PDB file of C-alpha atoms in Angstrom:
ATOM      1  CA  UNK A   1     126.599  59.910  76.270  1.00 81.00           C
ATOM      2  CA  UNK A   2     128.384  63.239  76.362  1.00 89.00           C
ATOM      3  CA  UNK A   3     129.339  66.288  74.297  1.00 92.00           C
ATOM      4  CA  UNK A   4     132.135  65.316  71.840  1.00 89.00           C
ATOM      5  CA  UNK A   5     130.961  61.751  71.314  1.00 92.00           C
ATOM      6  CA  UNK A   6     130.731  60.465  67.720  1.00 91.00           C
ATOM      7  CA  UNK A   7     127.372  59.002  67.150  1.00 94.00           C
ATOM      8  CA  UNK A   8     124.810  57.757  64.517  1.00 93.00           C
ATOM      9  CA  UNK A   9     121.049  57.989  64.511  1.00 93.00           C
ATOM     10  CA  UNK A  10     119.349  54.610  64.825  1.00 94.00           C
ATOM     11  CA  UNK A  11     116.068  55.857  63.279  1.00 92.00           C
ATOM     12  CA  UNK A  12     118.014  57.011  60.142  1.00 91.00           C
ATOM     13  CA  UNK A  13     119.704  53.620  59.627  1.00 90.00           C
ATOM     14  CA  UNK A  14     122.969  55.015  60.974  1.00 89.00           C
ATOM     15  CA  UNK A  15     123.607  56.768  57.635  1.00 87.00           C
ATOM     16  CA  UNK A  16     125.572  59.830  58.869  1.00 89.00           C
ATOM     17  CA  UNK A  17     128.281  60.131  61.496  1.00 92.00           C
ATOM     18  CA  UNK A  18     127.759  63.092  63.799  1.00 92.00           C
ATOM     19  CA  UNK A  19     129.549  64.656  66.744  1.00 90.00           C
ATOM     20  CA  UNK A  20     127.500  65.820  69.744  1.00 93.00           C
ATOM     21  CA  UNK A  21     128.223  69.480  70.365  1.00 81.00           C
ATOM     22  CA  UNK A  22     125.503  70.245  72.838  1.00 90.00           C
ATOM     23  CA  UNK A  23     122.864  68.403  74.984  1.00 92.00           C
ATOM     24  CA  UNK A  24     119.697  70.142  76.067  1.00 89.00           C
ATOM     25  CA  UNK A  25     117.543  68.075  78.420  1.00 88.00           C
ATOM     26  CA  UNK A  26     117.222  64.752  76.557  1.00 90.00           C
ATOM     27  CA  UNK A  27     118.017  66.242  73.079  1.00 92.00           C
ATOM     28  CA  UNK A  28     121.406  66.132  71.501  1.00 93.00           C
ATOM     29  CA  UNK A  29     122.467  68.815  69.008  1.00 89.00           C
ATOM     30  CA  UNK A  30     124.489  67.199  66.317  1.00 93.00           C
ATOM     31  CA  UNK A  31     126.957  68.338  63.666  1.00 87.00           C
ATOM     32  CA  UNK A  32     127.992  66.073  60.755  1.00 88.00           C
ATOM     33  CA  UNK A  33     131.646  65.061  60.694  1.00 87.00           C
ATOM     34  CA  UNK A  34     131.797  64.511  56.938  1.00 86.00           C
ATOM     35  CA  UNK A  35     128.694  66.342  55.741  1.00 86.00           C
ATOM     36  CA  UNK A  36     127.730  69.977  56.540  1.00 85.00           C
ATOM     37  CA  UNK A  37     124.569  69.152  58.353  1.00 85.00           C
ATOM     38  CA  UNK A  38     123.183  70.102  61.769  1.00 84.00           C
ATOM     39  CA  UNK A  39     120.439  67.993  63.394  1.00 88.00           C
ATOM     40  CA  UNK A  40     118.931  67.113  66.716  1.00 89.00           C
ATOM     41  CA  UNK A  41     117.892  63.796  68.115  1.00 92.00           C
ATOM     42  CA  UNK A  42     116.733  62.201  71.318  1.00 93.00           C
ATOM     43  CA  UNK A  43     119.559  60.560  73.221  1.00 93.00           C
ATOM     44  CA  UNK A  44     117.747  57.299  73.108  1.00 93.00           C
ATOM     45  CA  UNK A  45     117.901  57.391  69.278  1.00 94.00           C
ATOM     46  CA  UNK A  46     121.706  57.701  69.245  1.00 95.00           C
ATOM     47  CA  UNK A  47     124.400  55.103  69.243  1.00 93.00           C
ATOM     48  CA  UNK A  48     128.055  55.857  69.971  1.00 93.00           C
ATOM     49  CA  UNK A  49     130.270  54.423  67.226  1.00 89.00           C
ATOM     50  CA  UNK A  50     133.379  52.521  68.024  1.00 86.00           C
ATOM     51  CA  UNK A  51     136.873  53.489  67.010  1.00 83.00           C
ATOM     52  CA  UNK A  52     137.054  50.942  64.222  1.00 85.00           C
ATOM     53  CA  UNK A  53     134.040  52.450  62.419  1.00 84.00           C
ATOM     54  CA  UNK A  54     135.428  55.965  62.793  1.00 84.00           C
ATOM     55  CA  UNK A  55     138.813  54.908  61.558  1.00 85.00           C
ATOM     56  CA  UNK A  56     137.263  53.278  58.532  1.00 85.00           C
ATOM     57  CA  UNK A  57     135.380  56.470  57.732  1.00 84.00           C
ATOM     58  CA  UNK A  58     138.521  58.534  58.090  1.00 84.00           C
ATOM     59  CA  UNK A  59     140.394  56.194  55.805  1.00 83.00           C
ATOM     60  CA  UNK A  60     137.665  56.629  53.137  1.00 84.00           C
ATOM     61  CA  UNK A  61     137.840  60.343  53.430  1.00 83.00           C
ATOM     62  CA  UNK A  62     141.608  60.309  53.228  1.00 77.00           C
ATOM     63  CA  UNK A  63     141.477  58.153  50.070  1.00 82.00           C
ATOM     64  CA  UNK A  64     138.842  60.418  48.557  1.00 78.00           C
ATOM     65  CA  UNK A  65     140.930  63.548  49.309  1.00 81.00           C
ATOM     66  CA  UNK A  66     144.066  62.014  47.780  1.00 79.00           C
ATOM     67  CA  UNK A  67     142.150  61.104  44.667  1.00 78.00           C
ATOM     68  CA  UNK A  68     141.017  64.723  44.274  1.00 76.00           C
ATOM     69  CA  UNK A  69     144.481  66.155  44.749  1.00 74.00           C
ATOM     70  CA  UNK A  70     146.175  63.683  42.437  1.00 73.00           C
ATOM     71  CA  UNK A  71     143.678  64.270  39.655  1.00 70.00           C
ATOM     72  CA  UNK A  72     144.340  67.972  39.490  1.00 71.00           C
ATOM     73  CA  UNK A  73     146.993  69.261  37.029  1.00 65.00           C
ATOM     74  CA  UNK A  74     148.983  72.368  37.772  1.00 64.00           C
ATOM     75  CA  UNK A  75     150.594  74.942  35.498  1.00 60.00           C
ATOM     76  CA  UNK A  76     153.130  77.399  36.815  1.00 60.00           C
ATOM     77  CA  UNK A  77     152.018  80.049  34.247  1.00 77.00           C
ATOM     78  CA  UNK A  78     148.627  80.362  35.902  1.00 83.00           C
ATOM     79  CA  UNK A  79     147.804  83.080  38.430  1.00 90.00           C
ATOM     80  CA  UNK A  80     144.884  81.660  40.357  1.00 93.00           C
ATOM     81  CA  UNK A  81     142.164  83.612  42.044  1.00 96.00           C
ATOM     82  CA  UNK A  82     142.395  84.440  45.739  1.00 96.00           C
ATOM     83  CA  UNK A  83     139.855  82.819  48.059  1.00 98.00           C
ATOM     84  CA  UNK A  84     138.229  84.132  51.224  1.00 98.00           C
ATOM     85  CA  UNK A  85     136.617  81.233  53.074  1.00 98.00           C
ATOM     86  CA  UNK A  86     134.122  81.884  55.900  1.00 98.00           C
ATOM     87  CA  UNK A  87     133.112  78.792  57.828  1.00 97.00           C
ATOM     88  CA  UNK A  88     131.225  78.208  61.051  1.00 95.00           C
ATOM     89  CA  UNK A  89     133.017  74.816  61.656  1.00 92.00           C
ATOM     90  CA  UNK A  90     136.668  75.101  62.533  1.00 92.00           C
ATOM     91  CA  UNK A  91     137.254  71.428  61.692  1.00 90.00           C
ATOM     92  CA  UNK A  92     135.862  71.842  58.191  1.00 92.00           C
ATOM     93  CA  UNK A  93     137.722  75.123  57.794  1.00 96.00           C
ATOM     94  CA  UNK A  94     141.048  73.414  58.485  1.00 94.00           C
ATOM     95  CA  UNK A  95     140.236  70.671  55.994  1.00 92.00           C
ATOM     96  CA  UNK A  96     139.378  73.172  53.298  1.00 95.00           C
ATOM     97  CA  UNK A  97     142.459  75.320  53.938  1.00 95.00           C
ATOM     98  CA  UNK A  98     144.633  72.260  53.577  1.00 93.00           C
ATOM     99  CA  UNK A  99     142.769  71.460  50.321  1.00 93.00           C
ATOM    100  CA  UNK A 100     143.566  74.952  49.009  1.00 94.00           C
ATOM    101  CA  UNK A 101     147.212  74.720  50.078  1.00 92.00           C
ATOM    102  CA  UNK A 102     147.683  71.318  48.429  1.00 89.00           C
ATOM    103  CA  UNK A 103     146.209  72.713  45.156  1.00 89.00           C
ATOM    104  CA  UNK A 104     148.214  75.934  45.056  1.00 88.00           C
ATOM    105  CA  UNK A 105     145.346  78.264  45.899  1.00 92.00           C
ATOM    106  CA  UNK A 106     145.955  81.274  48.130  1.00 95.00           C
ATOM    107  CA  UNK A 107     143.130  81.151  50.688  1.00 96.00           C
ATOM    108  CA  UNK A 108     142.353  83.174  53.844  1.00 97.00           C
ATOM    109  CA  UNK A 109     140.070  81.376  56.226  1.00 97.00           C
ATOM    110  CA  UNK A 110     138.017  82.710  59.066  1.00 97.00           C
ATOM    111  CA  UNK A 111     135.763  80.838  61.529  1.00 97.00           C
ATOM    112  CA  UNK A 112     132.540  82.750  62.471  1.00 97.00           C
ATOM    113  CA  UNK A 113     129.184  81.538  63.594  1.00 96.00           C
ATOM    114  CA  UNK A 114     126.663  81.864  60.755  1.00 97.00           C
ATOM    115  CA  UNK A 115     124.840  84.771  62.458  1.00 97.00           C
ATOM    116  CA  UNK A 116     128.197  86.656  62.799  1.00 98.00           C
ATOM    117  CA  UNK A 117     129.212  86.457  59.197  1.00 98.00           C
ATOM    118  CA  UNK A 118     127.302  89.455  57.807  1.00 98.00           C
ATOM    119  CA  UNK A 119     128.675  91.801  60.455  1.00 98.00           C
ATOM    120  CA  UNK A 120     132.275  90.892  59.567  1.00 97.00           C
ATOM    121  CA  UNK A 121     132.285  90.258  55.770  1.00 98.00           C
ATOM    122  CA  UNK A 122     132.893  93.823  54.530  1.00 96.00           C
ATOM    123  CA  UNK A 123     135.992  94.335  56.674  1.00 97.00           C
ATOM    124  CA  UNK A 124     137.384  91.003  55.478  1.00 97.00           C
ATOM    125  CA  UNK A 125     136.726  91.791  51.829  1.00 97.00           C
ATOM    126  CA  UNK A 126     138.512  95.132  52.140  1.00 96.00           C
ATOM    127  CA  UNK A 127     141.467  93.454  53.903  1.00 95.00           C
ATOM    128  CA  UNK A 128     141.894  90.413  51.685  1.00 96.00           C
ATOM    129  CA  UNK A 129     140.569  91.689  48.319  1.00 97.00           C
ATOM    130  CA  UNK A 130     139.364  88.166  47.271  1.00 97.00           C
ATOM    131  CA  UNK A 131     138.345  86.992  43.855  1.00 98.00           C
ATOM    132  CA  UNK A 132     136.226  84.170  45.324  1.00 98.00           C
ATOM    133  CA  UNK A 133     134.282  84.109  48.598  1.00 98.00           C
ATOM    134  CA  UNK A 134     132.948  80.951  50.315  1.00 98.00           C
ATOM    135  CA  UNK A 135     130.137  81.383  52.859  1.00 98.00           C
ATOM    136  CA  UNK A 136     129.443  78.100  54.511  1.00 97.00           C
ATOM    137  CA  UNK A 137     129.185  76.077  57.693  1.00 95.00           C
ATOM    138  CA  UNK A 138     126.069  74.172  58.744  1.00 93.00           C
ATOM    139  CA  UNK A 139     122.419  74.337  57.706  1.00 93.00           C
ATOM    140  CA  UNK A 140     119.381  72.112  57.672  1.00 91.00           C
ATOM    141  CA  UNK A 141     115.818  72.070  56.238  1.00 92.00           C
ATOM    142  CA  UNK A 142     112.978  70.823  58.387  1.00 90.00           C
ATOM    143  CA  UNK A 143     110.799  69.658  55.460  1.00 87.00           C
ATOM    144  CA  UNK A 144     107.902  71.873  56.456  1.00 92.00           C
ATOM    145  CA  UNK A 145     107.822  74.132  53.333  1.00 92.00           C
ATOM    146  CA  UNK A 146     110.431  74.931  50.736  1.00 90.00           C
ATOM    147  CA  UNK A 147     109.838  78.649  50.401  1.00 89.00           C
ATOM    148  CA  UNK A 148     109.645  79.651  54.086  1.00 95.00           C
ATOM    149  CA  UNK A 149     113.158  80.683  55.175  1.00 96.00           C
ATOM    150  CA  UNK A 150     112.156  80.068  58.778  1.00 95.00           C
ATOM    151  CA  UNK A 151     112.313  76.338  57.898  1.00 95.00           C
ATOM    152  CA  UNK A 152     116.065  76.557  57.350  1.00 96.00           C
ATOM    153  CA  UNK A 153     118.610  76.811  60.181  1.00 94.00           C
ATOM    154  CA  UNK A 154     121.023  79.314  58.637  1.00 96.00           C
ATOM    155  CA  UNK A 155     119.981  80.178  55.096  1.00 97.00           C
ATOM    156  CA  UNK A 156     118.925  83.588  56.223  1.00 98.00           C
ATOM    157  CA  UNK A 157     122.319  84.225  57.733  1.00 98.00           C
ATOM    158  CA  UNK A 158     124.018  83.275  54.499  1.00 98.00           C
ATOM    159  CA  UNK A 159     121.653  85.614  52.546  1.00 98.00           C
ATOM    160  CA  UNK A 160     122.483  88.565  54.779  1.00 98.00           C
ATOM    161  CA  UNK A 161     126.189  87.942  54.180  1.00 98.00           C
ATOM    162  CA  UNK A 162     125.823  87.696  50.430  1.00 98.00           C
ATOM    163  CA  UNK A 163     123.868  90.969  50.288  1.00 98.00           C
ATOM    164  CA  UNK A 164     126.567  92.753  52.215  1.00 98.00           C
ATOM    165  CA  UNK A 165     129.066  91.841  49.504  1.00 98.00           C
ATOM    166  CA  UNK A 166     126.704  92.610  46.667  1.00 98.00           C
ATOM    167  CA  UNK A 167     126.197  96.165  47.960  1.00 97.00           C
ATOM    168  CA  UNK A 168     129.644  96.945  46.642  1.00 95.00           C
ATOM    169  CA  UNK A 169     130.661  94.123  44.245  1.00 97.00           C
ATOM    170  CA  UNK A 170     128.785  92.667  41.265  1.00 97.00           C
ATOM    171  CA  UNK A 171     128.409  89.065  40.198  1.00 97.00           C
ATOM    172  CA  UNK A 172     131.365  89.482  37.912  1.00 96.00           C
ATOM    173  CA  UNK A 173     133.597  91.316  40.433  1.00 97.00           C
ATOM    174  CA  UNK A 174     133.612  88.546  43.017  1.00 98.00           C
ATOM    175  CA  UNK A 175     132.502  84.966  42.686  1.00 98.00           C
ATOM    176  CA  UNK A 176     130.426  83.803  45.710  1.00 98.00           C
ATOM    177  CA  UNK A 177     129.643  80.284  46.725  1.00 98.00           C
ATOM    178  CA  UNK A 178     127.138  80.020  49.621  1.00 98.00           C
ATOM    179  CA  UNK A 179     125.282  77.308  51.533  1.00 97.00           C
ATOM    180  CA  UNK A 180     125.598  74.033  53.296  1.00 95.00           C
ATOM    181  CA  UNK A 181     123.438  70.901  53.719  1.00 91.00           C
ATOM    182  CA  UNK A 182     119.786  71.589  52.925  1.00 92.00           C
ATOM    183  CA  UNK A 183     120.173  75.285  52.277  1.00 96.00           C
ATOM    184  CA  UNK A 184     117.581  77.137  50.169  1.00 97.00           C
ATOM    185  CA  UNK A 185     119.434  77.172  46.876  1.00 97.00           C
ATOM    186  CA  UNK A 186     116.930  79.450  45.052  1.00 97.00           C
ATOM    187  CA  UNK A 187     117.041  82.049  47.780  1.00 97.00           C
ATOM    188  CA  UNK A 188     120.823  82.124  47.885  1.00 98.00           C
ATOM    189  CA  UNK A 189     121.101  82.533  44.113  1.00 98.00           C
ATOM    190  CA  UNK A 190     118.377  85.274  44.143  1.00 98.00           C
ATOM    191  CA  UNK A 191     120.350  87.119  46.847  1.00 98.00           C
ATOM    192  CA  UNK A 192     123.487  87.244  44.649  1.00 98.00           C
ATOM    193  CA  UNK A 193     125.402  84.003  44.992  1.00 98.00           C
ATOM    194  CA  UNK A 194     127.031  82.685  41.792  1.00 98.00           C
ATOM    195  CA  UNK A 195     126.890  79.041  42.973  1.00 98.00           C
ATOM    196  CA  UNK A 196     125.033  77.614  45.950  1.00 97.00           C
ATOM    197  CA  UNK A 197     123.672  74.516  47.646  1.00 94.00           C
ATOM    198  CA  UNK A 198     121.486  72.647  47.999  1.00 91.00           C
ATOM    199  CA  UNK A 199     119.485  72.228  44.785  1.00 93.00           C
ATOM    200  CA  UNK A 200     117.486  69.282  46.066  1.00 90.00           C
ATOM    201  CA  UNK A 201     117.989  70.103  49.760  1.00 91.00           C
ATOM    202  CA  UNK A 202     120.378  67.163  49.991  1.00 88.00           C
ATOM    203  CA  UNK A 203     123.514  66.880  52.080  1.00 90.00           C
ATOM    204  CA  UNK A 204     126.801  68.153  50.807  1.00 92.00           C
ATOM    205  CA  UNK A 205     130.313  66.890  51.581  1.00 91.00           C
ATOM    206  CA  UNK A 206     132.661  68.826  53.870  1.00 90.00           C
ATOM    207  CA  UNK A 207     134.978  69.589  50.855  1.00 93.00           C
ATOM    208  CA  UNK A 208     132.251  70.668  48.379  1.00 95.00           C
ATOM    209  CA  UNK A 209     132.438  74.439  49.000  1.00 96.00           C
ATOM    210  CA  UNK A 210     136.239  74.302  48.688  1.00 96.00           C
ATOM    211  CA  UNK A 211     135.927  72.311  45.403  1.00 95.00           C
ATOM    212  CA  UNK A 212     133.625  74.950  43.962  1.00 97.00           C
ATOM    213  CA  UNK A 213     136.007  77.704  45.076  1.00 97.00           C
ATOM    214  CA  UNK A 214     138.970  75.825  43.572  1.00 96.00           C
ATOM    215  CA  UNK A 215     137.171  75.502  40.185  1.00 96.00           C
ATOM    216  CA  UNK A 216     136.296  79.198  40.180  1.00 97.00           C
ATOM    217  CA  UNK A 217     139.853  80.230  41.153  1.00 96.00           C
ATOM    218  CA  UNK A 218     141.425  78.034  38.423  1.00 94.00           C
ATOM    219  CA  UNK A 219     139.048  78.668  35.536  1.00 95.00           C
ATOM    220  CA  UNK A 220     140.373  81.291  33.150  1.00 94.00           C
ATOM    221  CA  UNK A 221     138.604  84.680  33.254  1.00 96.00           C
ATOM    222  CA  UNK A 222     137.500  84.243  29.628  1.00 95.00           C
ATOM    223  CA  UNK A 223     135.799  80.884  30.324  1.00 96.00           C
ATOM    224  CA  UNK A 224     132.569  79.946  32.057  1.00 97.00           C
ATOM    225  CA  UNK A 225     132.854  77.812  35.167  1.00 96.00           C
ATOM    226  CA  UNK A 226     131.923  74.198  34.455  1.00 91.00           C
ATOM    227  CA  UNK A 227     129.606  72.351  36.807  1.00 91.00           C
ATOM    228  CA  UNK A 228     130.773  69.175  35.175  1.00 91.00           C
ATOM    229  CA  UNK A 229     134.171  69.633  36.901  1.00 90.00           C
ATOM    230  CA  UNK A 230     132.435  69.734  40.216  1.00 92.00           C
ATOM    231  CA  UNK A 231     130.578  66.515  39.486  1.00 89.00           C
ATOM    232  CA  UNK A 232     133.840  64.788  38.615  1.00 89.00           C
ATOM    233  CA  UNK A 233     135.619  65.848  41.828  1.00 89.00           C
ATOM    234  CA  UNK A 234     132.800  65.678  44.386  1.00 90.00           C
ATOM    235  CA  UNK A 235     131.425  62.478  45.868  1.00 86.00           C
ATOM    236  CA  UNK A 236     128.081  64.221  46.612  1.00 84.00           C
ATOM    237  CA  UNK A 237     124.952  63.657  44.477  1.00 69.00           C
ATOM    238  CA  UNK A 238     124.949  65.356  41.118  1.00 72.00           C
ATOM    239  CA  UNK A 239     122.326  67.958  42.027  1.00 80.00           C
ATOM    240  CA  UNK A 240     123.570  69.306  45.348  1.00 92.00           C
ATOM    241  CA  UNK A 241     125.289  72.298  43.805  1.00 95.00           C
ATOM    242  CA  UNK A 242     124.170  74.649  41.029  1.00 95.00           C
ATOM    243  CA  UNK A 243     124.562  78.164  39.877  1.00 96.00           C
ATOM    244  CA  UNK A 244     124.335  80.803  37.196  1.00 97.00           C
ATOM    245  CA  UNK A 245     126.689  81.498  34.237  1.00 97.00           C
ATOM    246  CA  UNK A 246     129.878  82.798  35.876  1.00 98.00           C
ATOM    247  CA  UNK A 247     133.420  83.434  34.559  1.00 97.00           C
ATOM    248  CA  UNK A 248     136.481  82.133  36.271  1.00 97.00           C
ATOM    249  CA  UNK A 249     139.146  84.138  38.146  1.00 97.00           C
ATOM    250  CA  UNK A 250     142.411  82.649  36.805  1.00 94.00           C
ATOM    251  CA  UNK A 251     144.758  84.603  34.577  1.00 93.00           C
ATOM    252  CA  UNK A 252     147.556  83.251  32.454  1.00 88.00           C
ATOM    253  CA  UNK A 253     151.009  84.832  32.350  1.00 84.00           C
ATOM    254  CA  UNK A 254     151.850  85.849  28.777  1.00 80.00           C
TER     255      UNK A 254
END
């Protein structure tokens, strides 16, 4: 078993496909391929999946993606909001940028480690002048206490990044989505995110942050963003994403 292998955890009924991105002694550090989750596991608890299983999973994702894109209606009179997408996972970032492109959303994507995001966000905001910011990557909750931020892998990093933006821009100036699998939803909202994950500390899909950003960018500035739209487009559980009343960033040419 080596770095780069696609594996499942035997003790978790092989429910999530991961890629090994580091091995420390007999412990593998894992990143979800289709969900934004980081985890660790003993090597003996892992099973390398064969190409057939991986191909089937890729086909399912491709079908899901096409269903999203085909269900979205476009109007040439609309000026959609501009998206700045920060992501710690370059693979997820590429997927989300393709999603924005296929849905006529201008998006600027940058790959930073979670702990690097706060130091770079202000320069990016001044350069891009976004209407919508996505702050995401990987996260996890160790189930040792909901309120202690030390029990989350990267929620604190997301909070620092949100606060940097909110020092200059209000909730209505820039829409912020923040979080990943298992993130502390309440802490992210309290720090200034408009929408965040994960309400029930559940896993989110790789495309979920981009779906939220798409909805924010294509909802008219006079209308509140609808969580029902997210539920229709996402294949994640209904309560992974939540937020506060927030207006969209799309304008109509008159």
